[in-house]
Coordinates of C-alpha atoms in Angstrom, one line a residue:
M1 CA -35.6 13.2 -25.0
D2 CA -32.9 15.6 -26.2
V3 CA -30.4 15.2 -29.0
T4 CA -27.3 17.4 -28.8
D5 CA -23.8 17.6 -30.3
E6 CA -21.0 16.1 -28.3
E7 CA -18.3 18.5 -27.2
F8 CA -15.6 16.7 -29.3
G9 CA -17.9 15.7 -32.2
G10 CA -20.7 13.2 -32.6
M11 CA -24.1 13.1 -31.0
M12 CA -25.5 12.6 -27.5
V13 CA -29.0 11.4 -26.8
T14 CA -30.4 12.3 -23.3
L15 CA -33.4 10.5 -21.8
E16 CA -35.1 11.5 -18.5
Q17 CA -37.9 10.2 -16.3
G18 CA -41.1 9.9 -18.4
D19 CA -39.2 9.2 -21.7
S20 CA -39.2 5.8 -23.3
L21 CA -36.0 3.9 -24.1
K22 CA -37.6 3.0 -27.4
S23 CA -37.7 6.7 -28.4
A24 CA -33.9 6.7 -28.8
P25 CA -32.9 7.0 -32.4
R26 CA -31.7 3.9 -34.2
S27 CA -28.2 5.2 -34.2
H28 CA -28.0 5.0 -30.4
R29 CA -30.5 2.2 -29.6
R30 CA -27.9 -0.5 -29.5
L31 CA -26.3 1.4 -26.6
V32 CA -29.3 0.4 -24.4
T33 CA -27.8 -2.7 -23.0
P34 CA -29.5 -5.1 -20.5
E35 CA -27.5 -3.4 -17.7
I36 CA -28.7 0.0 -18.8
E37 CA -32.3 -1.3 -18.9
A38 CA -32.0 -2.8 -15.5
W39 CA -31.1 0.6 -14.0
W40 CA -33.8 2.3 -16.0
A41 CA -36.5 0.3 -14.3
D42 CA -35.7 2.1 -11.0
P43 CA -32.7 4.5 -11.3
V44 CA -33.0 5.9 -7.8
G45 CA -33.3 2.4 -6.4
A46 CA -30.2 1.4 -8.3
I47 CA -28.2 4.4 -7.0
R48 CA -29.4 3.7 -3.5
G49 CA -28.3 0.1 -3.9
V50 CA -24.8 1.2 -4.8
A51 CA -24.7 3.4 -1.7
D52 CA -25.8 0.5 0.5
R53 CA -23.0 -1.7 -0.8
A54 CA -20.3 0.9 -1.4
V55 CA -16.7 0.0 -0.7
S56 CA -15.8 3.1 1.2
P57 CA -17.5 5.8 3.4
S58 CA -17.1 8.7 0.8
M59 CA -18.4 6.6 -2.0
R60 CA -21.4 5.6 0.2
L61 CA -22.2 9.2 1.0
W62 CA -21.8 10.4 -2.6
F63 CA -24.3 7.8 -3.9
R64 CA -26.6 8.3 -1.0
R65 CA -26.8 12.1 -1.6
M66 CA -27.5 11.4 -5.3
A67 CA -30.3 9.0 -4.4
E68 CA -31.9 11.2 -1.8
V69 CA -31.6 14.8 -3.2
G70 CA -30.0 14.4 -6.6
S71 CA -31.3 14.0 -10.2
W72 CA -30.4 11.7 -13.0
Q73 CA -30.3 11.5 -16.8
L74 CA -29.5 8.6 -19.1
Q75 CA -26.9 9.7 -21.6
L76 CA -26.1 7.8 -24.8
H77 CA -22.9 8.9 -26.5
K78 CA -21.7 8.3 -30.0
A79 CA -18.5 10.1 -31.1
A80 CA -17.8 11.2 -34.7
H81 CA -15.0 8.6 -34.9
G82 CA -17.3 5.8 -33.7
A83 CA -16.5 5.5 -30.0
T84 CA -19.7 4.9 -27.9
R85 CA -20.7 4.9 -24.2
A86 CA -23.9 4.9 -22.2
G87 CA -24.4 5.9 -18.6
Y88 CA -26.4 7.8 -16.0
Y89 CA -25.4 11.3 -15.3
L90 CA -26.0 12.1 -11.6
S91 CA -26.1 15.6 -10.2
C92 CA -26.8 17.1 -6.8
P93 CA -26.5 20.7 -5.4
G94 CA -23.3 21.3 -3.6
I95 CA -21.3 18.3 -4.8
R96 CA -19.6 17.4 -8.1
G97 CA -21.7 15.3 -10.4
A98 CA -20.5 12.6 -12.7
E99 CA -21.7 10.0 -15.2
V100 CA -21.8 6.5 -13.9
G101 CA -22.1 3.3 -15.8
P102 CA -23.8 0.2 -14.5
P103 CA -21.6 -2.8 -13.7
P104 CA -20.9 -5.1 -16.6
A105 CA -22.4 -8.6 -16.4
N106 CA -20.3 -11.7 -15.7
L107 CA -17.2 -9.7 -14.9
V108 CA -14.0 -11.9 -14.7
V109 CA -10.7 -10.0 -14.7
N110 CA -7.9 -12.0 -13.1
H111 CA -5.4 -9.3 -12.2
L112 CA -7.9 -7.2 -10.1
P113 CA -7.3 -7.1 -6.4
S114 CA -10.4 -8.2 -4.4
A115 CA -11.3 -4.7 -3.3
L116 CA -11.4 -3.4 -6.9
S117 CA -13.4 -6.4 -8.0
N118 CA -16.0 -5.6 -5.3
Y119 CA -16.0 -2.0 -6.6
Y120 CA -16.6 -3.1 -10.2
N121 CA -19.5 -5.3 -9.1
L122 CA -21.3 -2.1 -8.2
I123 CA -20.5 0.3 -11.0
G124 CA -18.7 0.1 -14.3
Y125 CA -17.1 3.6 -14.5
V126 CA -17.4 7.1 -13.2
D127 CA -16.6 10.1 -15.3
W128 CA -16.6 13.6 -13.8
M129 CA -15.4 15.5 -16.9
G130 CA -17.6 14.4 -19.7
F131 CA -17.4 12.0 -22.7
G132 CA -14.2 12.3 -24.6
A133 CA -12.4 14.2 -21.8
A134 CA -9.9 12.9 -19.3
G135 CA -11.2 12.8 -15.7
G136 CA -12.7 9.7 -14.2
L137 CA -12.3 6.1 -13.0
D138 CA -12.2 3.7 -16.0
G139 CA -14.2 0.5 -16.4
P140 CA -12.8 -2.9 -15.3
V141 CA -11.0 -3.9 -18.5
G142 CA -8.1 -2.6 -20.5
H143 CA -6.0 -1.3 -17.6
M144 CA -2.4 -0.6 -18.8
P145 CA 0.5 -1.6 -16.7
L146 CA 3.1 1.1 -15.9
T147 CA 5.6 -0.8 -18.1
A148 CA 3.6 0.6 -21.0
F149 CA 5.0 4.1 -20.3
K150 CA 8.7 4.8 -20.7
F151 CA 8.9 7.1 -17.7
D152 CA 11.8 7.7 -15.3
Y153 CA 9.8 6.5 -12.3
R154 CA 10.4 7.8 -8.8
G155 CA 8.6 7.9 -5.5
A156 CA 6.9 4.8 -4.1
A157 CA 8.7 1.6 -5.1
V158 CA 6.2 -0.7 -6.9
D159 CA 6.4 -3.6 -9.3
L160 CA 5.7 -1.7 -12.6
A161 CA 4.5 -4.8 -14.4
R162 CA 1.9 -5.3 -11.7
T163 CA 0.8 -1.7 -11.2
F164 CA -2.0 -0.6 -13.5
V165 CA -3.7 2.7 -14.5
F166 CA -7.5 2.8 -13.8
G167 CA -8.2 6.5 -13.9
W168 CA -7.1 9.9 -15.1
S169 CA -7.3 13.6 -14.2
P170 CA -7.6 16.5 -16.7
S171 CA -4.0 17.5 -15.9
G172 CA -2.7 14.1 -17.1
G173 CA -2.3 12.5 -13.7
M174 CA -3.0 8.7 -13.6
I175 CA -4.8 6.9 -10.8
V176 CA -3.1 3.6 -10.2
Y177 CA -3.4 0.3 -8.3
T178 CA -1.2 -2.6 -7.6
A179 CA -2.1 -6.2 -8.0
D180 CA -1.7 -6.7 -4.2
G181 CA -4.3 -3.9 -3.5
L182 CA -2.4 -0.6 -3.0
G183 CA -3.6 2.5 -4.8
G184 CA -2.6 6.1 -5.5
W185 CA -1.5 8.6 -8.2
L186 CA 1.2 8.9 -10.8
N187 CA 2.2 12.5 -11.7
Q188 CA 2.8 12.3 -15.5
G189 CA 5.0 15.4 -15.4
S190 CA 7.5 14.4 -12.7
H191 CA 6.9 10.6 -13.0
E192 CA 6.4 10.4 -9.3
I193 CA 4.3 7.6 -7.9
R194 CA 2.5 8.5 -4.7
L195 CA 0.5 5.9 -2.8
L196 CA -2.5 6.8 -0.7
G197 CA -2.8 3.5 1.0
S198 CA -5.1 0.7 -0.2
V199 CA -7.0 0.8 -3.4
T200 CA -10.1 1.3 -1.2
D201 CA -8.4 4.3 0.4
T202 CA -7.8 5.7 -3.1
I203 CA -11.4 5.2 -4.2
D204 CA -12.5 6.9 -1.0
W205 CA -10.2 9.9 -1.6
V206 CA -11.7 10.3 -5.1
Y207 CA -15.3 10.3 -3.9
G208 CA -14.3 12.6 -1.1
E209 CA -13.1 15.1 -3.6
L210 CA -16.4 14.8 -5.5
L211 CA -18.3 15.4 -2.3
A212 CA -16.2 18.5 -1.7
D213 CA -17.3 19.7 -5.2
R214 CA -13.7 19.4 -6.5
C215 CA -12.2 17.7 -9.5
P216 CA -10.0 14.8 -8.3
D217 CA -6.4 15.5 -9.3
Y218 CA -2.9 14.7 -8.3
F219 CA -2.3 18.4 -7.5
S220 CA -5.0 18.3 -4.9
L221 CA -3.0 15.9 -2.7
R222 CA -1.8 17.3 0.6

């Protein structure tokens, strides 16, 4: 077990194979949820299970590579201002690693399209930039509609009240989906909405960038 400072303040506890969950300090022990414990029993098996049920080809390959030739760590985060998170950091030579949270139990979110519900039944979130930094796909709750932002929208015509943000890039780009199952990006600078197809296509593009050892970003679109 290692205890280190968080990049933006606070403390991170890292546990690896051979450590005991009970060795986590009291300050972080409550972050060990039943979902975290379930993956801890067989992390590689849990990762392989996500690969077997993945919603897209690139997602399947990313998790399969992590299961077959990658490594894992359990990271328990607590920021100085009180925010917390717990997930498994997955890494593998030649592709971009990320921290992944197990799926939340008993998920019921009415506005999610079916493809995104299927995704969140497999994992809770994926973060490729680190705790406290922008860069990842968020968990299944708290998605803001585009009506929350007073932008001069252009590009693809969508119902702003039924289009939600579920991910971010370090440059401020927003990964979005519509209630009827489309997905893509919003450029926060130009306010342009660019759809990539279905929300499944968007998830596949994100994992394709990770497989190529790149940080998924609006400016990587071709």
